[in-house]
Amino acid sequence: MASRDRSVSLHSPSLWPTWAGVWLFRQLCKLPWTAQVRLGRFFGRLIFHVVRLRRKIVSVNLDLCFPEKSRAERHALALAHYESMGIGIFETGMAWWGPDEKLPPFTIIGRENLEAASEGGRGALLLTAHFTTLEICGRFFVDNIPMGGLYREPDNRVIAHEMYKHRVAKMKPAIPMDDLRGLLRGLRDGATIWYAPDQGKKSKFAAILPFFGVPALTNTATSKIAQMSGAAVVPYFGFRMEDGSYRLEILPALENFPTDDANEDAIRINRLIEDQIQRAPEQYFWMHRRFKRRGKGLPNVYR
């Protein structure tokens, strides 16, 4: 994978294969959307049967989170997830390069909730999670409602370039993932900022807390961010519907948040995300090692 090193030219021969892939997907964006969805589902199924490494991660996650389902049901859910990921690749292409007139239909529900939370110039932390519909729903959202967001730059220079040009540049403000001061500044200035705390990492703002009843490294920073910025925490989720349309839902701002117990606040957020996952479990990003680095006494479930 290409380095983040800015001294590497975007025209370096080492990046030509990635540029070829970008060109290909830009051409595929010209197909009718229904054809792209069929291709995405096909590629997802193909990858499911060919690439075993990530399939093991998905299988472990589903075993832990849905023990009430039979083995056959979890297998079917894993396959549906891969199909959703395949469609998500084409959704990313449409989100970055698709003209407005070729985008699939969508509905935004709950604008009034964000407006109420933002009264008086108050910032809003748009609380969400990593679903496979992230990119295309982000395009729908930012094209209709001003929104900033946190972003992590990909390793590949070409993908980072295209992501910044077509996604990050639309976010006002666009804030690097580790820039807490920039996030607080944006919220204090009244911005609405996309924020997904569902992929925990080791830090002073992390704790081992239940996710689907299973101990998981969990981000507890949401309470601190809300407290320091004075921003409302407004849940938002986007789903791919059975009829091919998309539904973006902005829920009412969390009441009595934050409290003086950051762990309890994080558990409340985990439960909120779990409820949304249950609505379309195949659309959640199960390829992430959600239950890694949990400390002593808890096994490495991915080994």
Coordinates of C-alpha atoms in Angstrom, one line a residue:
M1 CA 0.0 0.0 0.0
A2 CA 1.3 3.4 -0.9
S3 CA 2.6 5.6 1.9
R4 CA 1.1 8.8 3.3
D5 CA 4.5 10.4 2.6
R6 CA 3.7 13.6 0.7
S7 CA 7.0 13.3 -1.2
V8 CA 5.6 10.5 -3.2
S9 CA 4.2 12.0 -6.4
L10 CA 0.6 11.3 -7.3
H11 CA 2.0 10.3 -10.7
S12 CA 4.4 7.8 -9.4
P13 CA 4.3 4.4 -11.3
S14 CA 3.6 2.7 -8.0
L15 CA 0.3 4.4 -7.9
W16 CA -0.8 3.7 -11.5
P17 CA -2.8 0.6 -10.5
T18 CA -4.8 2.7 -8.1
W19 CA -5.4 5.4 -10.7
A20 CA -6.6 2.6 -13.1
G21 CA -9.0 1.4 -10.5
V22 CA -10.3 5.0 -10.0
W23 CA -10.8 5.4 -13.7
L24 CA -12.7 2.1 -13.9
F25 CA -15.1 3.0 -11.1
R26 CA -15.7 6.4 -12.6
Q27 CA -16.7 4.6 -15.8
L28 CA -18.9 2.2 -13.8
C29 CA -20.7 5.3 -12.3
K30 CA -22.1 5.9 -15.8
L31 CA -24.1 2.7 -15.6
P32 CA -27.8 2.7 -14.5
W33 CA -27.9 2.6 -10.7
T34 CA -29.8 -0.7 -10.7
A35 CA -27.0 -2.3 -12.7
Q36 CA -24.4 -0.9 -10.2
V37 CA -26.3 -2.5 -7.3
R38 CA -26.4 -5.9 -9.1
L39 CA -22.6 -5.6 -9.8
G40 CA -21.9 -4.6 -6.2
R41 CA -23.9 -7.6 -4.8
F42 CA -22.1 -9.9 -7.2
F43 CA -18.6 -8.6 -6.2
G44 CA -19.6 -8.9 -2.6
R45 CA -20.5 -12.6 -3.0
L46 CA -17.4 -13.3 -5.0
I47 CA -15.2 -11.7 -2.3
F48 CA -17.0 -13.7 0.4
H49 CA -16.1 -17.0 -1.2
V50 CA -12.5 -16.0 -2.2
V51 CA -11.1 -13.8 0.6
R52 CA -11.1 -15.7 3.9
L53 CA -9.2 -13.4 6.3
R54 CA -11.9 -10.8 6.8
R55 CA -14.6 -13.4 6.6
K56 CA -13.2 -14.9 9.8
I57 CA -13.5 -11.5 11.5
V58 CA -17.0 -11.1 10.3
S59 CA -17.9 -14.6 11.5
V60 CA -16.5 -14.0 15.0
N61 CA -18.3 -10.7 15.4
L62 CA -21.6 -12.1 14.3
D63 CA -21.1 -15.2 16.6
L64 CA -20.5 -12.8 19.6
C65 CA -23.3 -10.3 18.8
F66 CA -26.0 -12.7 17.7
P67 CA -25.7 -15.9 19.7
E68 CA -29.5 -16.3 19.5
K69 CA -29.3 -16.9 15.8
S70 CA -28.5 -20.3 14.4
R71 CA -25.2 -21.0 12.6
A72 CA -27.1 -21.0 9.2
E73 CA -28.7 -17.7 10.0
R74 CA -25.3 -16.1 10.9
H75 CA -23.8 -17.5 7.8
A76 CA -26.6 -16.0 5.7
L77 CA -26.1 -12.7 7.5
A78 CA -22.4 -12.7 6.8
L79 CA -23.1 -13.3 3.1
A80 CA -25.6 -10.4 3.1
H81 CA -23.0 -8.2 4.8
Y82 CA -20.5 -8.9 2.0
E83 CA -23.2 -8.1 -0.6
S84 CA -23.8 -4.8 1.3
M85 CA -20.1 -4.0 1.3
G86 CA -20.0 -4.7 -2.4
I87 CA -22.9 -2.3 -3.0
G88 CA -21.1 0.2 -0.7
I89 CA -18.1 0.3 -3.0
F90 CA -20.4 1.4 -5.8
E91 CA -22.2 3.8 -3.4
T92 CA -18.8 5.4 -2.7
G93 CA -18.2 5.9 -6.4
M94 CA -21.6 7.5 -6.8
A95 CA -21.0 9.7 -3.7
W96 CA -17.7 11.0 -5.1
W97 CA -18.3 11.1 -8.9
G98 CA -22.0 10.6 -9.6
P99 CA -23.9 13.6 -11.0
D100 CA -27.0 14.7 -9.0
E101 CA -29.4 13.5 -11.7
K102 CA -28.1 9.9 -11.5
L103 CA -28.2 9.5 -7.7
P104 CA -30.8 7.1 -6.3
P105 CA -33.8 8.6 -4.4
F106 CA -33.5 9.4 -0.8
T107 CA -35.5 10.9 2.1
I108 CA -34.2 12.9 5.1
I109 CA -36.4 12.5 8.2
G110 CA -36.1 14.7 11.3
R111 CA -34.6 17.9 10.1
E112 CA -36.6 19.6 12.8
N113 CA -34.6 17.7 15.4
L114 CA -31.3 19.1 14.2
E115 CA -32.8 22.6 13.9
A116 CA -34.1 22.5 17.5
A117 CA -30.8 21.3 18.8
S118 CA -29.0 24.0 16.9
E119 CA -31.1 26.9 18.1
G120 CA -29.2 30.0 19.2
G121 CA -26.1 29.0 17.2
R122 CA -25.4 25.9 19.3
G123 CA -23.2 23.3 17.7
A124 CA -24.4 19.7 17.2
L125 CA -22.4 16.5 17.4
L126 CA -24.0 14.3 14.8
L127 CA -23.7 10.9 16.5
T128 CA -23.6 8.0 14.1
A129 CA -21.8 4.7 13.5
H130 CA -19.9 3.0 10.7
F131 CA -22.5 1.5 8.3
T132 CA -21.7 0.5 4.7
T133 CA -24.0 3.3 3.5
L134 CA -21.7 5.9 5.1
E135 CA -20.4 7.5 1.9
I136 CA -23.6 7.9 -0.2
C137 CA -25.7 9.0 2.8
G138 CA -23.0 11.5 3.6
R139 CA -23.3 12.9 0.1
F140 CA -27.1 13.2 0.5
F141 CA -26.7 14.9 3.9
V142 CA -24.0 17.4 3.0
D143 CA -25.7 18.3 -0.3
N144 CA -28.8 19.3 1.7
I145 CA -27.7 20.3 5.2
P146 CA -24.4 22.0 6.1
M147 CA -22.2 19.5 7.9
G148 CA -18.6 19.2 9.0
G149 CA -17.0 15.9 9.9
L150 CA -14.0 14.0 11.3
Y151 CA -11.9 12.1 8.8
R152 CA -9.0 9.7 8.8
E153 CA -6.7 10.0 5.8
P154 CA -6.2 6.7 3.9
D155 CA -2.7 5.3 3.4
N156 CA -3.0 5.3 -0.4
R157 CA -2.1 8.7 -1.8
V158 CA -4.6 8.4 -4.7
I159 CA -7.5 7.4 -2.5
A160 CA -6.6 10.2 0.0
H161 CA -6.5 12.7 -2.9
E162 CA -9.9 11.6 -4.3
M163 CA -11.5 11.4 -0.9
Y164 CA -10.4 14.9 0.0
K165 CA -11.5 16.3 -3.4
H166 CA -14.9 14.7 -3.4
R167 CA -15.9 14.2 0.2
V168 CA -13.7 16.0 2.7
A169 CA -13.8 19.3 0.8
K170 CA -17.6 19.5 1.1
M171 CA -17.4 19.2 4.9
K172 CA -17.4 22.5 6.7
P173 CA -15.3 22.2 8.8
A174 CA -13.2 19.1 7.8
I175 CA -11.3 18.0 10.9
P176 CA -8.6 15.3 11.2
M177 CA -9.6 12.4 13.5
D178 CA -7.0 13.3 16.2
D179 CA -7.6 17.0 16.2
L180 CA -9.7 17.4 19.4
R181 CA -9.1 21.2 19.6
G182 CA -10.4 21.6 16.0
L183 CA -13.5 19.5 16.8
L184 CA -14.2 21.6 19.9
R185 CA -13.6 24.8 18.0
G186 CA -16.0 23.8 15.2
L187 CA -18.7 22.9 17.7
R188 CA -18.3 26.1 19.7
D189 CA -18.7 28.0 16.4
G190 CA -22.1 26.4 15.9
A191 CA -21.2 23.7 13.3
T192 CA -22.9 20.3 12.9
I193 CA -20.2 17.7 12.9
W194 CA -20.4 14.0 11.8
Y195 CA -19.0 11.8 14.6
A196 CA -18.9 8.0 14.9
P197 CA -17.5 6.7 18.2
D198 CA -18.2 3.0 17.6
Q199 CA -14.7 1.9 16.7
G200 CA -12.8 2.1 20.0
K201 CA -9.0 2.4 20.3
K202 CA -6.6 2.5 23.3
S203 CA -6.6 6.0 24.8
K204 CA -7.4 7.7 28.1
F205 CA -10.9 8.1 26.7
A206 CA -11.6 4.4 26.4
A207 CA -13.0 1.6 28.6
I208 CA -14.0 -2.0 28.3
L209 CA -17.8 -1.8 28.1
P210 CA -20.6 -4.1 26.8
F211 CA -21.4 -4.0 23.1
F212 CA -24.2 -6.4 22.3
G213 CA -23.5 -7.7 25.8
V214 CA -19.9 -8.5 25.0
P215 CA -16.9 -6.6 26.6
A216 CA -15.5 -4.3 24.0
L217 CA -13.0 -1.4 23.9
T218 CA -15.3 1.6 23.8
N219 CA -14.8 5.3 23.1
T220 CA -15.9 7.3 26.2
A221 CA -14.9 10.7 24.8
T222 CA -18.4 11.7 23.7
S223 CA -19.4 13.0 27.1
K224 CA -16.2 15.1 27.4
I225 CA -16.7 16.6 24.0
A226 CA -20.3 17.5 24.7
Q227 CA -19.3 18.9 28.1
M228 CA -16.4 21.0 26.8
S229 CA -18.2 22.3 23.7
G230 CA -21.7 22.8 25.0
A231 CA -22.9 21.0 21.8
A232 CA -26.1 18.9 21.6
V233 CA -25.6 15.2 20.8
V234 CA -27.9 14.4 17.9
P235 CA -28.2 10.8 16.7
Y236 CA -28.2 10.2 12.9
F237 CA -28.4 7.0 10.8
G238 CA -28.7 6.3 7.1
F239 CA -30.1 3.1 5.7
R240 CA -30.4 1.4 2.3
M241 CA -34.1 0.4 1.8
E242 CA -35.5 -2.6 0.1
D243 CA -36.9 -0.5 -2.8
G244 CA -33.5 0.9 -3.6
S245 CA -34.0 4.2 -2.0
Y246 CA -32.2 5.6 1.1
R247 CA -33.6 6.9 4.4
L248 CA -31.6 9.3 6.5
E249 CA -33.0 9.7 10.0
I250 CA -32.1 12.5 12.4
L251 CA -33.3 11.6 15.9
P252 CA -34.0 14.0 18.8
A253 CA -31.0 15.2 20.7
L254 CA -30.0 13.0 23.7
E255 CA -31.7 14.3 26.8
N256 CA -29.8 14.5 30.1
F257 CA -26.5 14.2 28.3
P258 CA -23.7 14.2 29.3
T259 CA -23.9 13.0 32.9
D260 CA -21.1 12.8 35.4
D261 CA -20.5 9.1 34.5
A262 CA -18.7 8.9 31.1
N263 CA -18.9 5.1 31.1
E264 CA -22.6 5.0 31.6
D265 CA -23.0 7.6 28.8
A266 CA -20.9 5.4 26.5
I267 CA -23.0 2.3 27.4
R268 CA -26.1 4.4 26.5
I269 CA -24.6 5.2 23.1
N270 CA -23.6 1.6 22.5
R271 CA -27.3 0.6 23.2
L272 CA -28.5 3.2 20.8
I273 CA -26.2 2.0 18.1
E274 CA -27.2 -1.6 18.8
D275 CA -30.8 -0.7 18.3
Q276 CA -30.0 0.9 14.9
I277 CA -27.9 -2.1 13.8
Q278 CA -30.8 -4.5 14.6
R279 CA -32.9 -2.6 11.9
A280 CA -30.4 -3.6 9.1
P281 CA -27.7 -5.8 10.6
E282 CA -26.2 -6.6 7.2
Q283 CA -25.4 -2.9 6.6
Y284 CA -23.2 -2.5 9.7
F285 CA -19.4 -2.6 9.2
W286 CA -18.7 -6.1 10.7
M287 CA -15.2 -6.3 9.2
H288 CA -13.8 -4.1 12.0
R289 CA -12.1 -6.0 14.9
R290 CA -14.6 -4.6 17.4
F291 CA -13.5 -6.9 20.2
K292 CA -9.7 -6.6 20.0
R293 CA -7.2 -5.3 22.7
R294 CA -9.5 -5.9 25.6
G295 CA -6.8 -6.5 28.2
K296 CA -6.0 -9.2 30.6
G297 CA -8.5 -11.8 31.4
L298 CA -10.3 -11.5 28.1
P299 CA -9.3 -13.8 25.2
N300 CA -8.2 -12.6 21.7
V301 CA -11.3 -13.8 19.9
Y302 CA -9.7 -13.3 16.5
R303 CA -6.7 -15.5 17.0

